[in-house]
CSV table of C-alpha atoms in Angstrom, one decimal:
chain,number,residue,atom,x,y,z
A,940,MET,CA,-5.5,23.3,-3.9
A,941,ARG,CA,-5.5,20.6,-6.5
A,942,THR,CA,-4.9,21.5,-10.1
A,943,GLU,CA,-5.4,19.3,-13.1
A,944,VAL,CA,-4.6,20.2,-16.7
A,945,ARG,CA,-4.8,18.0,-19.8
A,946,ILE,CA,-3.7,19.1,-23.2
A,947,VAL,CA,-4.2,16.9,-26.3
A,948,ALA,CA,-2.8,17.8,-29.7
A,949,SER,CA,-3.9,16.0,-32.8
A,950,ALA,CA,-2.8,16.3,-36.5
A,951,ALA,CA,-6.3,17.1,-37.7
A,952,ALA,CA,-7.6,19.6,-35.1
A,953,LEU,CA,-6.6,22.4,-32.7
A,954,PRO,CA,-5.2,21.4,-29.3
A,955,GLU,CA,-7.9,20.3,-26.9
A,956,ILE,CA,-7.6,21.7,-23.4
A,957,HIS,CA,-9.2,20.7,-20.1
A,958,ALA,CA,-8.2,22.5,-16.8
A,959,SER,CA,-9.3,23.0,-13.3
A,960,GLY,CA,-7.7,24.6,-10.2
A,961,GLY,CA,-5.0,27.2,-10.3
A,962,LEU,CA,-3.6,26.6,-13.8
A,963,SER,CA,-5.2,26.9,-17.2
A,964,ALA,CA,-4.1,27.1,-20.8
A,965,ARG,CA,-5.0,29.0,-24.0
A,966,ARG,CA,-4.4,28.3,-27.7
A,967,THR,CA,-2.2,31.0,-29.0
A,968,GLY,CA,-1.5,29.5,-32.4
A,969,PRO,CA,-2.5,26.5,-34.5
A,970,HIS,CA,0.2,24.4,-32.8
A,971,THR,CA,1.0,26.5,-29.7
A,972,VAL,CA,-0.5,26.6,-26.2
A,973,HIS,CA,0.4,28.9,-23.4
A,974,LEU,CA,0.0,27.9,-19.7
A,975,ILE,CA,-1.7,30.6,-17.6
A,976,GLY,CA,-2.0,30.9,-13.8
A,977,THR,CA,-5.5,31.5,-12.6
A,978,ALA,CA,-4.7,31.5,-8.9
A,979,ALA,CA,-1.6,31.5,-6.7
A,980,THR,CA,-0.2,28.1,-7.0
A,981,PRO,CA,1.8,26.1,-6.0
A,982,LEU,CA,1.4,27.1,-2.4
A,983,GLY,CA,2.5,24.7,0.4
A,984,GLY,CA,0.2,21.7,0.3
A,985,ASP,CA,-0.8,22.1,-3.3
A,986,GLU,CA,-0.7,19.3,-5.9
A,987,LEU,CA,-0.6,19.8,-9.6
A,988,ASP,CA,-1.2,17.2,-12.3
A,989,ILE,CA,-0.5,18.2,-15.8
A,990,THR,CA,-0.8,15.8,-18.8
A,991,ILE,CA,0.3,16.7,-22.3
A,992,VAL,CA,-0.4,14.3,-25.1
A,993,VAL,CA,0.8,14.8,-28.7
A,994,GLY,CA,-1.0,12.4,-31.0
A,995,PRO,CA,0.4,10.6,-34.1
A,996,GLY,CA,1.8,13.1,-36.6
A,997,ALA,CA,0.9,16.1,-34.5
A,998,ARG,CA,3.1,18.9,-33.3
A,999,LEU,CA,2.8,21.2,-30.3
A,1000,ALA,CA,4.8,24.0,-28.7
A,1001,VAL,CA,4.0,24.7,-25.0
A,1002,ARG,CA,5.0,28.0,-23.4
A,1003,SER,CA,3.8,30.0,-20.3
A,1004,VAL,CA,2.9,33.6,-19.9
A,1005,ALA,CA,4.9,34.1,-16.7
A,1006,ALA,CA,7.2,32.5,-14.2
A,1007,THR,CA,5.8,30.0,-11.7
A,1008,ILE,CA,6.3,31.0,-8.1
A,1009,ALA,CA,6.3,28.3,-5.4
A,1010,LEU,CA,5.5,29.7,-2.0
A,1011,PRO,CA,5.0,28.1,1.5
A,1012,SER,CA,1.6,28.1,3.2
A,1013,ALA,CA,0.9,28.6,6.9
A,1014,VAL,CA,0.7,24.8,7.2
A,1015,THR,CA,3.6,23.4,5.1
A,1016,PRO,CA,6.4,24.6,2.8
A,1017,ASP,CA,6.0,21.5,0.6
A,1018,SER,CA,4.2,21.4,-2.8
A,1019,LEU,CA,4.2,18.8,-5.6
A,1020,ALA,CA,3.8,19.0,-9.4
A,1021,ARG,CA,3.4,15.9,-11.6
A,1022,TRP,CA,4.0,16.3,-15.3
A,1023,HIS,CA,3.1,13.6,-17.7
A,1024,PHE,CA,4.2,13.8,-21.4
A,1025,GLN,CA,3.3,11.4,-24.2
A,1026,VAL,CA,4.5,11.9,-27.7
A,1027,ASP,CA,3.1,9.3,-30.2
A,1028,SER,CA,4.5,8.1,-33.5
A,1029,GLY,CA,5.7,11.0,-35.7
A,1030,GLY,CA,4.7,13.6,-33.0
A,1031,ASP,CA,6.8,16.6,-32.1
A,1032,LEU,CA,6.7,18.4,-28.7
A,1033,ASP,CA,8.6,21.6,-27.8
A,1034,PHE,CA,8.1,22.3,-24.1
A,1035,ASP,CA,9.8,25.5,-22.9
A,1036,PRO,CA,7.9,27.4,-20.1
A,1037,GLU,CA,9.1,30.3,-18.1
A,1038,PRO,CA,11.2,29.4,-15.0
A,1039,THR,CA,9.9,28.1,-11.6
A,1040,ILE,CA,11.0,30.4,-8.7
A,1041,VAL,CA,11.0,28.7,-5.3
A,1042,ALA,CA,10.5,31.6,-3.0
A,1043,GLY,CA,10.0,32.3,0.7
A,1044,GLY,CA,11.5,29.1,2.0
A,1045,ALA,CA,9.2,26.9,0.0
A,1046,HIS,CA,10.2,23.3,-1.0
A,1047,HIS,CA,8.8,22.2,-4.4
A,1048,HIS,CA,9.0,18.7,-5.8
A,1049,THR,CA,8.6,18.1,-9.5
A,1050,ILE,CA,8.0,14.6,-11.0
A,1051,THR,CA,8.2,14.4,-14.7
A,1052,SER,CA,7.4,11.3,-16.7
A,1053,VAL,CA,7.9,11.0,-20.5
A,1054,LEU,CA,6.8,8.3,-22.9
A,1055,LEU,CA,8.1,8.6,-26.4
A,1056,ALA,CA,7.4,6.7,-29.6
A,1057,PRO,CA,10.7,5.7,-31.3
A,1058,ASP,CA,10.1,8.2,-34.1
A,1059,ALA,CA,8.8,11.0,-31.9
A,1060,ARG,CA,10.6,14.3,-31.4
A,1061,LEU,CA,11.0,16.1,-28.1
A,1062,ARG,CA,12.6,19.2,-26.6
A,1063,LEU,CA,11.8,19.4,-22.9
A,1064,ARG,CA,13.4,22.4,-21.0
A,1065,GLU,CA,13.1,23.2,-17.3
A,1066,ARG,CA,14.5,26.2,-15.5
A,1067,VAL,CA,14.5,26.6,-11.7
A,1068,GLN,CA,15.7,29.5,-9.5
A,1069,ILE,CA,15.9,29.3,-5.7
A,1070,GLY,CA,14.7,32.5,-4.2
A,1071,ARG,CA,13.8,36.0,-5.2
A,1072,SER,CA,16.1,38.9,-4.4
A,1073,GLY,CA,17.6,38.3,-1.0
A,1074,GLU,CA,16.2,34.8,-0.6
A,1075,ASP,CA,18.2,31.6,-0.7
A,1076,ASN,CA,16.5,29.2,1.8
A,1077,GLY,CA,14.1,27.4,-0.5
A,1078,GLY,CA,14.5,23.9,-1.9
A,1079,TRP,CA,13.7,22.0,-5.1
A,1080,ARG,CA,13.8,18.4,-6.2
A,1081,GLY,CA,13.2,17.2,-9.7
A,1082,ASP,CA,12.7,13.6,-10.8
A,1083,LEU,CA,12.8,12.9,-14.6
A,1084,ILE,CA,11.7,9.5,-15.9
A,1085,ALA,CA,11.7,9.0,-19.6
A,1086,ASP,CA,11.0,5.9,-21.7
A,1087,LEU,CA,11.4,5.2,-25.4
A,1088,GLY,CA,8.5,2.8,-26.0
A,1089,GLU,CA,9.4,-0.1,-23.6
A,1090,ILE,CA,13.1,1.0,-23.4
A,1091,PRO,CA,14.2,3.1,-20.5
A,1092,LEU,CA,15.7,6.4,-21.9
A,1093,LEU,CA,16.5,8.3,-18.7
A,1094,ARG,CA,16.3,8.1,-14.9
A,1095,HIS,CA,17.5,11.3,-13.4
A,1096,ARG,CA,17.2,13.3,-10.1
A,1097,LEU,CA,18.5,16.7,-9.2
A,1098,GLU,CA,18.2,18.6,-5.9
A,1099,LEU,CA,18.8,22.3,-5.5
A,1100,GLY,CA,18.9,24.7,-2.6
A,1101,ALA,CA,18.5,24.5,1.2
A,1102,GLY,CA,18.7,21.1,2.8
A,1103,THR,CA,20.3,19.3,-0.2
A,1104,ALA,CA,23.5,17.2,0.0
A,1105,THR,CA,25.4,19.9,-1.9
A,1106,ASP,CA,24.0,22.9,-0.1
A,1107,ASP,CA,26.7,25.5,0.8
A,1108,PRO,CA,25.7,29.0,1.8
A,1109,LEU,CA,28.9,30.4,0.2
A,1110,ALA,CA,29.2,28.6,-3.2
A,1111,ALA,CA,26.3,26.2,-3.9
A,1112,PRO,CA,24.3,26.9,-7.1
A,1113,ARG,CA,20.8,28.3,-6.8
A,1114,ALA,CA,19.8,28.1,-10.4
A,1115,LEU,CA,19.3,25.2,-12.8
A,1116,GLU,CA,18.6,24.7,-16.5
A,1117,SER,CA,17.9,21.2,-17.8
A,1118,GLU,CA,17.0,20.2,-21.4
A,1119,LEU,CA,16.2,16.8,-22.7
A,1120,ARG,CA,16.3,16.4,-26.5
A,1121,TYR,CA,15.3,13.4,-28.6
A,1122,PRO,CA,16.5,12.5,-31.1
A,1123,ASP,CA,19.9,14.2,-30.8
A,1124,ASP,CA,23.3,12.7,-31.7
A,1125,ARG,CA,25.6,15.4,-30.5
A,1126,PRO,CA,28.6,14.2,-28.5
A,1127,VAL,CA,29.6,14.9,-24.9
A,1128,GLU,CA,30.3,18.6,-24.2
A,1129,THR,CA,31.3,20.2,-20.9
A,1130,THR,CA,31.9,23.8,-20.0
A,1131,GLY,CA,33.9,24.1,-16.8
A,1132,LEU,CA,32.2,22.5,-13.8
A,1133,THR,CA,28.8,24.0,-14.4
A,1134,GLU,CA,27.5,22.8,-17.8
A,1135,THR,CA,27.4,19.3,-19.3
A,1136,ARG,CA,25.6,17.8,-22.3
A,1137,LEU,CA,25.5,14.0,-22.1
A,1138,PRO,CA,24.4,11.6,-24.9
A,1139,LEU,CA,21.9,8.9,-23.7
A,1140,ALA,CA,22.4,5.2,-24.5
A,1141,ALA,CA,19.1,4.9,-26.3
A,1142,GLY,CA,19.5,8.2,-28.2
A,1143,GLY,CA,19.0,11.8,-27.3
A,1144,THR,CA,20.9,14.1,-25.0
A,1145,LEU,CA,20.5,15.7,-21.6
A,1146,LEU,CA,21.9,19.2,-20.9
A,1147,THR,CA,22.4,20.3,-17.3
A,1148,ARG,CA,23.6,23.8,-16.4
A,1149,THR,CA,23.9,25.2,-12.9
A,1150,SER,CA,24.7,28.8,-11.7
A,1151,SER,CA,23.8,31.3,-9.0
A,1152,LEU,CA,21.3,33.1,-11.2
A,1153,LEU,CA,19.4,32.0,-14.4
A,1154,ALA,CA,20.8,33.6,-17.5
A,1155,VAL,CA,18.4,35.5,-19.8
A,1156,ARG,CA,18.1,33.5,-23.0
């Protein structure tokens, strides 16, 4: 299945939503949109393309009504989601959906591209859990590409779960939380070997936290 969603927020009107396939969205407030699954997706072989644009001076909060569950199909375990975010001058985007659960031995790949105006604001949070109860053989890869106008802000890739370079059945993490904030001038902060917040050269910070299970927050 191919899924396409486009959400456009403007300062003078309610968010505009266009959707087809297994994912849709609903306006749940003047500046809030919730993503809603309309069919089982992503299954193996599925592709999702989601574009979120916040126009000049607009603000938008994006949430989801439930976790996303990636499952294998009879043909392939692999699925792909492409997320495109654009926040224009003076815009403010707060993106914080429920986690993605990679279940049943599925392998899910997420490619996230972000284009920010220099005076835009962004909080972009992603949470991933490998497996439901008793499952740990799925895999996930996330590529994050963020630009501040024509200046590269971040190039980042993480892999989690079965088949990755750090996979260890005894001790490898199976859960991830990642949060990109811009602007943010907080300094480096680490908590043991599992949590790090790093400042970015062009501004903003990237928080990465790994564990065996996602914490309830």
